[in-house]
Amino acid sequence: MKHNFKNLEIWKRSRKLVKKVYIITRQLPKEELFVLTAQIRKSVVSMPSNVAEGCGRGTDKQLAHFLDIAIGSNCELETQIYLCYDLTYINKEQQDTLVKELSEIRRMMLSFRNGLSV
C-alpha cells in the first residue's frame, strides 16, 4: 500500500465526523429514519470508507478516483445538512459547525488528490 489511510488526517477527521453526524441524526424524526437519516449516514460513512479503499488500490489514479467519490459524498452530505436545517431538524449552530468541518475536509481531500501523480 503506497498510502496508509490510517495516517491520513482526512481519514481521521472523516471518522470523527461520522460520530458527530450519527449523534445529530438521532434527533431527526422517526419518519425520516429510512429516508433522510439513512441517506445522511450513508454519505458520511462513504467519506472515510472511500479514502481507505482508494489507499488500498495499487495506483495514484485509482486513489484519485476514490477520492473523487469521497468528495462527492462530502458535497452530498453538505446538501443534506442544509435540508435538515431547512426542515428545522437541526439548528443554525449545528448546520454551521458541520458545514465548516465538511468544507475543511473537502479542501484537504482536493489538495491530496491534486498532489497525486495521475
PDB file of N, CA and C in Angstrom, residues 81-82 85 90-104:
ATOM      1  N   ILE A  81     -27.299  18.378   5.020  1.00  0.00           N
ATOM      2  CA  ILE A  81     -27.247  19.196   6.237  1.00  0.00           C
ATOM      3  C   ILE A  81     -28.101  20.454   6.052  1.00  0.00           C
ATOM      4  N   TYR A  82     -27.982  21.095   4.883  1.00  0.00           N
ATOM      5  CA  TYR A  82     -28.827  22.268   4.599  1.00  0.00           C
ATOM      6  C   TYR A  82     -30.305  21.890   4.634  1.00  0.00           C
ATOM      7  N   TYR A  85     -31.532  21.632   8.141  1.00  0.00           N
ATOM      8  CA  TYR A  85     -31.767  22.967   8.702  1.00  0.00           C
ATOM      9  C   TYR A  85     -33.076  23.550   8.141  1.00  0.00           C
ATOM     10  N   ILE A  90     -32.348  20.547  12.581  1.00  0.00           N
ATOM     11  CA  ILE A  90     -31.146  20.968  13.296  1.00  0.00           C
ATOM     12  C   ILE A  90     -31.150  22.492  13.378  1.00  0.00           C
ATOM     13  N   ASN A  91     -30.378  23.025  14.310  1.00  0.00           N
ATOM     14  CA  ASN A  91     -30.336  24.477  14.452  1.00  0.00           C
ATOM     15  C   ASN A  91     -29.180  25.062  13.625  1.00  0.00           C
ATOM     16  N   LYS A  92     -29.125  26.368  13.577  1.00  0.00           N
ATOM     17  CA  LYS A  92     -28.126  27.080  12.763  1.00  0.00           C
ATOM     18  C   LYS A  92     -26.697  26.760  13.215  1.00  0.00           C
ATOM     19  N   GLU A  93     -26.492  26.680  14.504  1.00  0.00           N
ATOM     20  CA  GLU A  93     -25.157  26.370  15.022  1.00  0.00           C
ATOM     21  C   GLU A  93     -24.697  24.979  14.582  1.00  0.00           C
ATOM     22  N   GLN A  94     -25.586  24.000  14.649  1.00  0.00           N
ATOM     23  CA  GLN A  94     -25.248  22.647  14.193  1.00  0.00           C
ATOM     24  C   GLN A  94     -24.925  22.658  12.700  1.00  0.00           C
ATOM     25  N   GLN A  95     -25.760  23.346  11.930  1.00  0.00           N
ATOM     26  CA  GLN A  95     -25.515  23.443  10.493  1.00  0.00           C
ATOM     27  C   GLN A  95     -24.148  24.061  10.223  1.00  0.00           C
ATOM     28  N   ASP A  96     -23.885  25.193  10.833  1.00  0.00           N
ATOM     29  CA  ASP A  96     -22.629  25.901  10.579  1.00  0.00           C
ATOM     30  C   ASP A  96     -21.411  25.075  10.973  1.00  0.00           C
ATOM     31  N   THR A  97     -21.486  24.404  12.103  1.00  0.00           N
ATOM     32  CA  THR A  97     -20.371  23.569  12.573  1.00  0.00           C
ATOM     33  C   THR A  97     -20.096  22.437  11.591  1.00  0.00           C
ATOM     34  N   LEU A  98     -21.153  21.764  11.158  1.00  0.00           N
ATOM     35  CA  LEU A  98     -20.990  20.642  10.224  1.00  0.00           C
ATOM     36  C   LEU A  98     -20.492  21.119   8.864  1.00  0.00           C
ATOM     37  N   VAL A  99     -21.053  22.195   8.358  1.00  0.00           N
ATOM     38  CA  VAL A  99     -20.652  22.718   7.050  1.00  0.00           C
ATOM     39  C   VAL A  99     -19.193  23.167   7.076  1.00  0.00           C
ATOM     40  N   LYS A 100     -18.784  23.782   8.163  1.00  0.00           N
ATOM     41  CA  LYS A 100     -17.385  24.206   8.292  1.00  0.00           C
ATOM     42  C   LYS A 100     -16.448  22.992   8.263  1.00  0.00           C
ATOM     43  N   GLU A 101     -16.794  21.961   9.006  1.00  0.00           N
ATOM     44  CA  GLU A 101     -15.959  20.755   9.037  1.00  0.00           C
ATOM     45  C   GLU A 101     -15.942  20.077   7.664  1.00  0.00           C
ATOM     46  N   LEU A 102     -17.086  19.999   7.020  1.00  0.00           N
ATOM     47  CA  LEU A 102     -17.153  19.413   5.680  1.00  0.00           C
ATOM     48  C   LEU A 102     -16.286  20.191   4.694  1.00  0.00           C
ATOM     49  N   SER A 103     -16.336  21.505   4.757  1.00  0.00           N
ATOM     50  CA  SER A 103     -15.543  22.345   3.854  1.00  0.00           C
ATOM     51  C   SER A 103     -14.050  22.127   4.068  1.00  0.00           C
ATOM     52  N   GLU A 104     -13.642  22.025   5.325  1.00  0.00           N
ATOM     53  CA  GLU A 104     -12.226  21.802   5.614  1.00  0.00           C
ATOM     54  C   GLU A 104     -11.766  20.432   5.138  1.00  0.00           C
TER      55      GLU A 104
END
